[in-house]
XYZ file of C-alpha atoms in Angstrom:
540
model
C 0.000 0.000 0.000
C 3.171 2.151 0.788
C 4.575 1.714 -2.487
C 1.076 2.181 -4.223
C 1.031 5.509 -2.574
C 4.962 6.163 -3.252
C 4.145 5.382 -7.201
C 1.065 7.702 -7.130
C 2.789 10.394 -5.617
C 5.591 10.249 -7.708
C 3.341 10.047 -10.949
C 1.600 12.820 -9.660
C 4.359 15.399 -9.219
C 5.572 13.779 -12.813
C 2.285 15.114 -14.453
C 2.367 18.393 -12.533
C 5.812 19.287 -14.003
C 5.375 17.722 -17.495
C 1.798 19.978 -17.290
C 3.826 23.326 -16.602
C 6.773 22.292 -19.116
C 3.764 21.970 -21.785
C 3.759 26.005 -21.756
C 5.564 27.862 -23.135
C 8.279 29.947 -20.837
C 7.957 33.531 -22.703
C 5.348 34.992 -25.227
C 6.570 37.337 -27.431
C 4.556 39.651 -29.200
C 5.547 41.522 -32.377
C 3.351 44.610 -33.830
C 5.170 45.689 -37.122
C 3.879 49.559 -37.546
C 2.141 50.089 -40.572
C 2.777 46.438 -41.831
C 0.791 45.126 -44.932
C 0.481 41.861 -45.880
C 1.516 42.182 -49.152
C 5.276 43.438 -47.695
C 5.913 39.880 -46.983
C 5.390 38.897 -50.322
C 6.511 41.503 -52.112
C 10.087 41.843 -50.203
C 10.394 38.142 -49.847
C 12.929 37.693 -52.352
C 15.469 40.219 -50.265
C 14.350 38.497 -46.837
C 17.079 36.689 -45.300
C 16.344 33.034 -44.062
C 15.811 33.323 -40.179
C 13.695 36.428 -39.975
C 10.404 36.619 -41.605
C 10.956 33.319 -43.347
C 11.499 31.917 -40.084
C 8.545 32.183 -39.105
C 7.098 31.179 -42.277
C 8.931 28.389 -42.239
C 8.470 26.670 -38.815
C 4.784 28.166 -37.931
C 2.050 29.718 -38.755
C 0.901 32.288 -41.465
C -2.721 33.368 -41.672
C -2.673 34.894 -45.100
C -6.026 36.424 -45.392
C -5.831 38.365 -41.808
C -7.891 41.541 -41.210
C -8.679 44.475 -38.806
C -12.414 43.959 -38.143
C -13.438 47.737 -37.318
C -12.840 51.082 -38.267
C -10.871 53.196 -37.523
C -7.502 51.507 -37.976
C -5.070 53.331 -36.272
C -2.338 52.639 -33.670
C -3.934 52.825 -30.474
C -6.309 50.821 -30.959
C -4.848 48.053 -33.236
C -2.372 47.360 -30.332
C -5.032 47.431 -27.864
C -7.069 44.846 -30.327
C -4.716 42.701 -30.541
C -3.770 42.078 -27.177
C -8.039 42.277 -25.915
C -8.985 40.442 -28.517
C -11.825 42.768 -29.007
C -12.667 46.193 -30.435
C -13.011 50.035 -29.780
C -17.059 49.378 -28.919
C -15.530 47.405 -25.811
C -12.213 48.293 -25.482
C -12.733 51.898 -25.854
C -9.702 53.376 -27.183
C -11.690 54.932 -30.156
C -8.571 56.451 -31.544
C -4.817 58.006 -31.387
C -6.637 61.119 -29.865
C -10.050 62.006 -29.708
C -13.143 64.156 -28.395
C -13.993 63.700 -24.971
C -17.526 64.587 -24.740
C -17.506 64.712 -20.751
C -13.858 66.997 -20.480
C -14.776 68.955 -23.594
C -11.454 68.398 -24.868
C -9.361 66.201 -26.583
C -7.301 63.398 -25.041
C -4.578 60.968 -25.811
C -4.943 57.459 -25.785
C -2.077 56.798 -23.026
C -2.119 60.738 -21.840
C -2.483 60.182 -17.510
C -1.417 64.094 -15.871
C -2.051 61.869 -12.492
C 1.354 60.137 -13.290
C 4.734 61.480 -13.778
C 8.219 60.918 -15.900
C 10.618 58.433 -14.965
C 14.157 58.582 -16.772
C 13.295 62.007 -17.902
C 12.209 65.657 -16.416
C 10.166 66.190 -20.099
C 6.455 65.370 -19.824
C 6.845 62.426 -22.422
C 6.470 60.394 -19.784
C 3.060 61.074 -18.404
C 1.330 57.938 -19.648
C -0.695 54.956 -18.635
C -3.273 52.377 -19.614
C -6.160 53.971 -17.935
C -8.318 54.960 -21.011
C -8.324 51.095 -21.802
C -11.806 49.610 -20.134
C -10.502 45.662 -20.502
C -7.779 43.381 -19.714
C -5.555 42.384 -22.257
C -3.975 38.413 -22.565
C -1.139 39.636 -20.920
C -3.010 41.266 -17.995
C -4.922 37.135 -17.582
C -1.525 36.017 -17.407
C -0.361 37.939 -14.743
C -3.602 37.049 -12.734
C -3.415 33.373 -13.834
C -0.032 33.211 -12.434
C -0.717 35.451 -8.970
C 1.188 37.544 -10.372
C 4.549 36.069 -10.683
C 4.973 35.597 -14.603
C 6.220 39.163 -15.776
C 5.358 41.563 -18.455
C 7.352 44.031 -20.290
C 6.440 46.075 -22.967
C 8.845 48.030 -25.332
C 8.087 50.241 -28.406
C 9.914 53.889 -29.702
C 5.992 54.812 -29.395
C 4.575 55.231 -25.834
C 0.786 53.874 -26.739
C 2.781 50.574 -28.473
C 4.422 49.597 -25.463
C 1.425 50.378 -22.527
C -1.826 49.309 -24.644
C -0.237 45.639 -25.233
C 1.728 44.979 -21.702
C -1.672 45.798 -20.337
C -2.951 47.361 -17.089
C -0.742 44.913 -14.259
C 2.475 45.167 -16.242
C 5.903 45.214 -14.321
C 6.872 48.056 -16.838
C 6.318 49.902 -19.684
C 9.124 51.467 -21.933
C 9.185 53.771 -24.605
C 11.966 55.980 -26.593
C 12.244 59.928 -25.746
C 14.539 61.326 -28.873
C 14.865 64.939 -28.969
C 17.874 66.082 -26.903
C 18.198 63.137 -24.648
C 17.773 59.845 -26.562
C 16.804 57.648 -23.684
C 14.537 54.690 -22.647
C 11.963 55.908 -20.216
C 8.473 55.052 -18.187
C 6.036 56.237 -15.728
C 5.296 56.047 -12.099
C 2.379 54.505 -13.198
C 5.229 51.062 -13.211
C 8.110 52.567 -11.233
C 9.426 55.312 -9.147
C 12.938 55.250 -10.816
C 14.528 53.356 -13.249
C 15.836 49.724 -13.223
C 19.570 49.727 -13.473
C 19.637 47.948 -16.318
C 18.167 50.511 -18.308
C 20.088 52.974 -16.812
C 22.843 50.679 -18.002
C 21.372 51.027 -21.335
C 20.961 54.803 -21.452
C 24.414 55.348 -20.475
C 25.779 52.958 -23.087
C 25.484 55.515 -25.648
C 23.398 52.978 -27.983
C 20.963 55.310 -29.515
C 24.007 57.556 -30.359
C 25.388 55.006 -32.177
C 22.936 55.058 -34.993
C 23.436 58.637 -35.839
C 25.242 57.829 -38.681
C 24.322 57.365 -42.446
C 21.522 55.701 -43.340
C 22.121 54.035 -47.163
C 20.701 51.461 -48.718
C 22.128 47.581 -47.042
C 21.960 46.063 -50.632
C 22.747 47.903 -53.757
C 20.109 50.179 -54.896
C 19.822 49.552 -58.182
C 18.632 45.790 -57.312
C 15.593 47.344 -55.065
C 13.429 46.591 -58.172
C 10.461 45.834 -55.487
C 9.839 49.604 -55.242
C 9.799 52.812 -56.804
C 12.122 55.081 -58.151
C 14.193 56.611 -55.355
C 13.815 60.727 -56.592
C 10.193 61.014 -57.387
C 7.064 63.529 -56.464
C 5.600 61.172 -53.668
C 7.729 61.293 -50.808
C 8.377 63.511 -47.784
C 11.955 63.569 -46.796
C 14.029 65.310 -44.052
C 14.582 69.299 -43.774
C 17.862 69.891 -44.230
C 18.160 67.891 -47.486
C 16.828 69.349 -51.004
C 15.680 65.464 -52.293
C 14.459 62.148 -50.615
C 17.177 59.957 -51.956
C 19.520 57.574 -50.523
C 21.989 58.536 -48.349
C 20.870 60.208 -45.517
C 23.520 61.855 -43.137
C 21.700 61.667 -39.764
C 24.641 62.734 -37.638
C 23.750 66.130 -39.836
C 19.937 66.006 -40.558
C 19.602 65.567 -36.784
C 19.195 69.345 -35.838
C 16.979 70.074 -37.956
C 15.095 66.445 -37.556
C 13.874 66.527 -33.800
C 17.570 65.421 -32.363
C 17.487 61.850 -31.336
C 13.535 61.664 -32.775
C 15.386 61.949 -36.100
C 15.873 57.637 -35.443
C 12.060 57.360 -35.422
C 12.059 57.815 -39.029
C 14.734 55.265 -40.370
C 14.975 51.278 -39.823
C 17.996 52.213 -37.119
C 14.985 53.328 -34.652
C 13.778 49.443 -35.012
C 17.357 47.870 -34.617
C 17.678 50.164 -31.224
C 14.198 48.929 -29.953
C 15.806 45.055 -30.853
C 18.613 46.136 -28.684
C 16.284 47.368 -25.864
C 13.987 44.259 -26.253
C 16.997 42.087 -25.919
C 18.606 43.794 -22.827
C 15.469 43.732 -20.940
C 15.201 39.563 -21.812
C 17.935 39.521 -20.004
C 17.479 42.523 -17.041
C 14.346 41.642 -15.971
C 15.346 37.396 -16.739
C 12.226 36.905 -18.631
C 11.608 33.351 -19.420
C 14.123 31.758 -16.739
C 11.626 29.457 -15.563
C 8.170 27.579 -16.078
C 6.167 30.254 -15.119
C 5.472 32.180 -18.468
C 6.621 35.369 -18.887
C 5.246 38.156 -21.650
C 7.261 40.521 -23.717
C 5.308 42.637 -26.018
C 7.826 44.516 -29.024
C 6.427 46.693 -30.654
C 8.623 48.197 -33.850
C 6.861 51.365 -34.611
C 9.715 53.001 -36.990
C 7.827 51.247 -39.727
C 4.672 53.294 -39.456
C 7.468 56.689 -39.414
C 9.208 55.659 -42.730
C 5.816 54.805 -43.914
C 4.324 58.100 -43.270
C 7.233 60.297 -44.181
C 7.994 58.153 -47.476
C 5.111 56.074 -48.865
C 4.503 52.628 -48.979
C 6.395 52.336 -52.313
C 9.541 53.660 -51.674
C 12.993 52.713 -51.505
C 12.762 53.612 -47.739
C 10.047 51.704 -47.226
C 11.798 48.733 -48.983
C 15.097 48.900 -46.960
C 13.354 49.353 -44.005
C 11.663 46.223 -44.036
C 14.878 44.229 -45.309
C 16.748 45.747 -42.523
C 13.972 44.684 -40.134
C 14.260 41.690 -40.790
C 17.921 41.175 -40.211
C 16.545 42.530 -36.872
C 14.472 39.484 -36.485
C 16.940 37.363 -37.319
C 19.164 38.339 -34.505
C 16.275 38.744 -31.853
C 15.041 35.160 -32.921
C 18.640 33.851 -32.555
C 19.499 35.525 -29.029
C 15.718 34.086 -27.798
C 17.199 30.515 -28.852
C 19.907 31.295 -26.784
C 18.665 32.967 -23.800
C 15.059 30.850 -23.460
C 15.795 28.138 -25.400
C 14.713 26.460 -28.720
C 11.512 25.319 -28.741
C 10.706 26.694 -25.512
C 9.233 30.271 -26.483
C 6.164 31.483 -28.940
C 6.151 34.364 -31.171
C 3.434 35.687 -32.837
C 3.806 38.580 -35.605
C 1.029 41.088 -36.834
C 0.734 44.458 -37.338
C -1.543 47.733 -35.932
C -2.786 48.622 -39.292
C -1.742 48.657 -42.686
C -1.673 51.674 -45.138
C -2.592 53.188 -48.738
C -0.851 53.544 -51.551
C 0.373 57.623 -51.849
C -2.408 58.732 -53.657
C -0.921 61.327 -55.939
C 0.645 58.098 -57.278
C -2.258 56.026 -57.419
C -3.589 59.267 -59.537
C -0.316 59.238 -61.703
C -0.904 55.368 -63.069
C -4.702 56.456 -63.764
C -6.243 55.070 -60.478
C -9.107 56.422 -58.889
C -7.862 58.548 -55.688
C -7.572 61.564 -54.239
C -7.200 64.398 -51.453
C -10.526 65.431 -49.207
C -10.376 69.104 -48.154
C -11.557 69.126 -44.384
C -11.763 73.027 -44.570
C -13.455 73.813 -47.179
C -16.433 70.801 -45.785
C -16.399 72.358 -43.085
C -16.940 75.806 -44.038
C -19.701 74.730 -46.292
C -21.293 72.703 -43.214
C -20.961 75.778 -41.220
C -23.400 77.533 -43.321
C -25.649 74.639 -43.461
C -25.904 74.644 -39.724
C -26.778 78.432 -39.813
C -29.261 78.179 -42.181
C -31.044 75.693 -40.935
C -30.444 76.065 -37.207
C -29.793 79.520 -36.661
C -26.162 78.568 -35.212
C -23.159 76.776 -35.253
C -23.044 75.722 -31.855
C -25.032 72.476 -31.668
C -21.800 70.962 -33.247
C -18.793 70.558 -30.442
C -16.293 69.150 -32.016
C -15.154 67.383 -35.504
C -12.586 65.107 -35.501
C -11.499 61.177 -36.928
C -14.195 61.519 -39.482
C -17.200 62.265 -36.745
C -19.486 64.993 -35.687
C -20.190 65.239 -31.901
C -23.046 67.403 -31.045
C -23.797 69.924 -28.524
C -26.537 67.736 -26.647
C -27.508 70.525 -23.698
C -27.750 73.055 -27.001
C -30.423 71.060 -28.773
C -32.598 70.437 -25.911
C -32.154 74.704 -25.375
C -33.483 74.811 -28.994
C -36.129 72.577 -28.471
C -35.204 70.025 -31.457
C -34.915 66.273 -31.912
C -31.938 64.548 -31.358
C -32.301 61.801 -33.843
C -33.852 65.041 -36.601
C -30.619 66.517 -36.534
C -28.475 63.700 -36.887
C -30.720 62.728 -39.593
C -30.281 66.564 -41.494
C -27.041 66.315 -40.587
C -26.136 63.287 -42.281
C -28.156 64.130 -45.364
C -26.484 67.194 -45.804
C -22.962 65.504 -45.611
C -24.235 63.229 -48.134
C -24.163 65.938 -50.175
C -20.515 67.049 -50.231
C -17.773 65.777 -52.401
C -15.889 62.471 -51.669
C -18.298 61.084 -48.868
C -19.326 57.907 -49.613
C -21.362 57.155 -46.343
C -22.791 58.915 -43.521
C -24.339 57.180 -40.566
C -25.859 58.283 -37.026
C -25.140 57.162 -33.733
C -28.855 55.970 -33.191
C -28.043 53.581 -36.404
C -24.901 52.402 -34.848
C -26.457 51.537 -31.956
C -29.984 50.190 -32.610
C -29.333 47.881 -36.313
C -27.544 44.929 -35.718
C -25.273 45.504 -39.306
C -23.476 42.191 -39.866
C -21.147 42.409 -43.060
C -19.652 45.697 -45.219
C -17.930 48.785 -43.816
C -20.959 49.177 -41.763
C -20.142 46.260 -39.702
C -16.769 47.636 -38.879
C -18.182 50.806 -38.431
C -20.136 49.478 -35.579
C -17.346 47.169 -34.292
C -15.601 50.665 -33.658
C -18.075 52.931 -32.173
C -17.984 52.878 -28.528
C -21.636 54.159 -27.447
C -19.973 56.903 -24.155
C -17.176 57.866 -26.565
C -17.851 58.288 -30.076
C -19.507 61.116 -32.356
C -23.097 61.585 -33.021
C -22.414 60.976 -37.265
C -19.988 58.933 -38.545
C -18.637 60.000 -42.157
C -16.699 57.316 -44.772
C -14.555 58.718 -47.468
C -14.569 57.734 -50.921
C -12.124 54.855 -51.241
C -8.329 56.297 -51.666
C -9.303 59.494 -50.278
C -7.388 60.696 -47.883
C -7.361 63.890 -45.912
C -3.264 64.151 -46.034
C -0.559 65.701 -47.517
C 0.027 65.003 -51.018
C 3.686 62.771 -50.278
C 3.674 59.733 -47.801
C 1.198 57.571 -46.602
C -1.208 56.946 -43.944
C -4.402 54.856 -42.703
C -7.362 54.480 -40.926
C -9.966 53.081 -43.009
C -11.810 49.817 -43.463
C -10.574 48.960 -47.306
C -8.211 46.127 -47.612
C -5.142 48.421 -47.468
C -5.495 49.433 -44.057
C -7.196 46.079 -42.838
C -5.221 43.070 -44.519
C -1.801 42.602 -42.058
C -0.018 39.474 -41.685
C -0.265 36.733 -38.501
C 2.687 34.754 -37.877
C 2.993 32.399 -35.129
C 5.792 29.995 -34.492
C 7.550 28.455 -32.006
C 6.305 26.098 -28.758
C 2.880 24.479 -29.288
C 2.315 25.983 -32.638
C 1.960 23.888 -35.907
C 3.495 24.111 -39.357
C 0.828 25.442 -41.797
C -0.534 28.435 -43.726
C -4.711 29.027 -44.396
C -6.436 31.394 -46.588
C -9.190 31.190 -44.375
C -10.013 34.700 -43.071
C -8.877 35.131 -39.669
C -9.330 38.690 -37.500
C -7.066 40.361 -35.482
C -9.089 39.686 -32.403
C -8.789 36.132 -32.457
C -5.068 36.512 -31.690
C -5.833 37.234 -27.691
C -8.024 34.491 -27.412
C -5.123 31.871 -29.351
C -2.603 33.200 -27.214
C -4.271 32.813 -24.181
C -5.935 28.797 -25.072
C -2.383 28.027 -25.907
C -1.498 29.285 -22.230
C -4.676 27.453 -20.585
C -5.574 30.948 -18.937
C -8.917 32.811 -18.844
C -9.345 34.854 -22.241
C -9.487 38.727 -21.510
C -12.442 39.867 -19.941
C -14.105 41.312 -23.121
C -13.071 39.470 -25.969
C -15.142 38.685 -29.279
C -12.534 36.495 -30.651
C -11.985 33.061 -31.299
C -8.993 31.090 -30.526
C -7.442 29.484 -34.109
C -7.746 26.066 -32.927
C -5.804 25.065 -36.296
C -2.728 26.765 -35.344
C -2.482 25.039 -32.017
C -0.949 21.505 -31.470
């Protein structure tokens, strides 16, 4: 009976250990900026074997992957990602936007009730507090009682907070200007760990002020555009936007250290971060799993600054993934082979500059936000007798003056109604909708549907306004995003490494099912608002 016992026991504490050794020890999450789909394709030829390919190679790729709500911008495509739901639950609507209570607008990660840490600038005052859920990485914390870490890094502030979540050991993000340093918040810390004071003193970020050419030969970048062209913005300081760029002399005149934002350097410097703290903080050192979120923003800069078919664009990406390379390697290393998981996606993706689109005989354009609004202006007086029932117009919506339209005596619902006829009306809108649609028809496929997936009932405008596809209210060089077509939705989803099988699908998947994966693979309770499903053909 002893020995019955003995055996039990034994088998028992056997079970329990091969049970924890079944998880992975770190989860690493990658948002790539500005990242279509079609960049892994299209660059694939000039990818090297272990980055991108990697990942192609020994996991997962979801090649029909798509944001499932408008608007797509960075805030909230981190914060989707990691909730596995949307801006109607999630709540960070946008970048910035209206606050109908304050009467102002706010910032996504913008806290004045916290302070800098690492620097006296106000770059630091930042938190997760606008986010209403819990993200995967916030369920692994409580699944673990708190013991299995999170750290989230990113040059932007809202790419490093949004993903680690609200119960995150720490939060860092890049300050350039004068200082180029890592820093955080007291929302984490009171001061800095040494390590990154370590870091900061090691003089990394000073290291990549130097020229930025292209790595291969420029004439064999036959994936993009020609380098001098119309489309592209460039630096101040130099007259064209062709390879090289001296940053060690652009710098002045380029924001200082915020100068690396804008070149594939500022992603090899968040590698470097991403790497030290694997290593300060001894993330994935033991079975309890530990989450790193790496976000490589610098991406969504070049993208902006130089379109999404530029030579920039295109040795950014080959660059990055020399990055990937080395951050895959060091993880084999420093966790293990086969003992970490890695998924890859991106925030958003982008258009096509469209002054270029126009210039191969594409329909596109340029919306003039003024000029709307000074014709709306004069609607409003006409038929109102003032402009002040509207409050505010911003991120394509209208928010009305509620307390003014109950002094006048009208309908709510009437003057959404006029006001979304009248819009109707003006040049390059191609829908219109009201908040009382949004949030009384149940709209189940189209732009609508993402519409609605994105309009958060206590934060969002009273009419909602769509552009004519291509239309963009931007400058007429770079790039940019935020809609619902395919160039801003369709981003890749890579997953590879423990637990994970070999496989691609063309099956659409959304970018909210990636929480929900994440945390089935991890056996922990899916974050507390999530409309996703877990990709049960991904898993082992």
């Amino acid at each position: 009976m002893k020995r019955f016992i003995f055996i039990f026991f034994i088998f028992s504490i056997t079970a329990s250990v091969l049970g924890q050794n079944e998880k992975p020890k770190l989860v690493v999450g990658i948002v790539v900026d500005q990242m279509r789909y079609d960049y892994l394709t299209r660059f694939n030829n000039k990818f090297c074997e272990n980055g991108f390919k990697r990942m192609m190679r020994e996991g997962f790729n979801c090649k029909n992957n798509h944001f499932n709500y408008v608007p797509t911008y960075t805030g909230p495509g981190h914060t989707s990602i990691y909730t596995g739901t949307t801006p109607k639950y999630h709540g960070v609507i946008s970048n910035n936007w209206y606050d109908k209570e304050k009467k102002k607008m706010v910032y996504c990660a913008g806290d004045d009730s916290v302070t800098s840490v690492g620097t006296n600038a106000s770059a630091g005052q930042m938190s997760p507090h606008r986010m209403l859920t819990t993200t995967f990485s916030d369920e692994n914390r409580l699944f673990t009682q708190m013991r299995g870490k999170t750290i989230g890094i990113s040059i932007k502030d809202r790419g490093a907070i949004l993903p680690a979540g609200h119960t995150a050991n720490a939060a860092y993000w890049f300050h350039g200007e004068d200082e180029g340093v890592w820093i955080s918040s007291t929302f984490y810390m009171n001061t800095l760990p040494k390590w990154v004071n370590n870091f900061n003193d090691s003089k990394t970020a000073e290291s990549y002020l130097k020229d930025w050419n292209t790595l291969y030969d420029i004439e064999t970048y036959t994936e993009s555009g020609t380098d001098l062209n119309n489309f592209e913005g460039g630096f101040k300081g130099k007259e064209t936007a062709t390879f090289p760029y001296e940053l060690a002399k652009l710098k002045t005149k380029n924001g200082g250290f915020s100068i690396l934002k804008v070149t594939p350097y500022g992603n090899s410097l968040i590698a470097d971060f991403a790497l030290a703290a694997i290593d300060g903080e001894a993330l994935g050192q033991d079975d309890i799993t530990d989450v790193l979120t790496v976000s490589f923003s610098c991406t969504d800069y070049v993208g902006h600054n130089f379109g999404v078919n530029s030579k920039e664009i295109e040795d950014t990406y080959i660059r990055l993934d020399k990055d990937l390379e080395r951050f895959f390697n060091a993880l084999d290393k420093k966790v293990g082979k086969g003992e970490y998981v890695a998924f890859l996606t991106a925030d958003h993706g982008a258009i096509d500059v469209p002054a270029y689109l126009q210039s191969v005989r594409i329909n596109s354009g340029y919306v003039d936000n003024d000029a709307r609004k000074k014709v709306f202006q004069k609607f409003l007086m006409e038929t109102f007798g003032t402009n002040d029932i509207v409050e505010n117009i911003s991120n394509n919506q209208i928010f009305l003056n509620k307390e003014k339209i109950k002094e006048l005596d009208l309908d709510l619902d009437d003057v959404q109604e006029a006001i979304v006829n009248e819009q109707m009306t003006y040049k390059h809108i191609s829908k219109a909708y009201t908040a009382t649609a949004m949030g009384s028809v149940d709209f189940i496929e189209g732009i609508e549907a993402l519409l609605q997936k994105g309009y958060n009932q206590k934060r969002s405008g009273d009419v909602i306004l769509v552009d004519d596809p291509a239309y963009i209210n931007y400058g007429k060089t770079g790039s940019t995003h935020g809609s619902g077509l395919n160039y801003d939705t369709h981003v890749p989803l890579l997953i590879f490494g423990k637990g994970i099988k070999h496989g691609h699908t063309f099956k659409k998947t959304e970018i909210t099912d990636i929480a929900p994966t994440i945390s089935a693979l991890l056996g922990i309770s899916f974050p507390n608002f999530a409309i996703g499903q877990p990709l049960d053909f991904v898993l082992e």
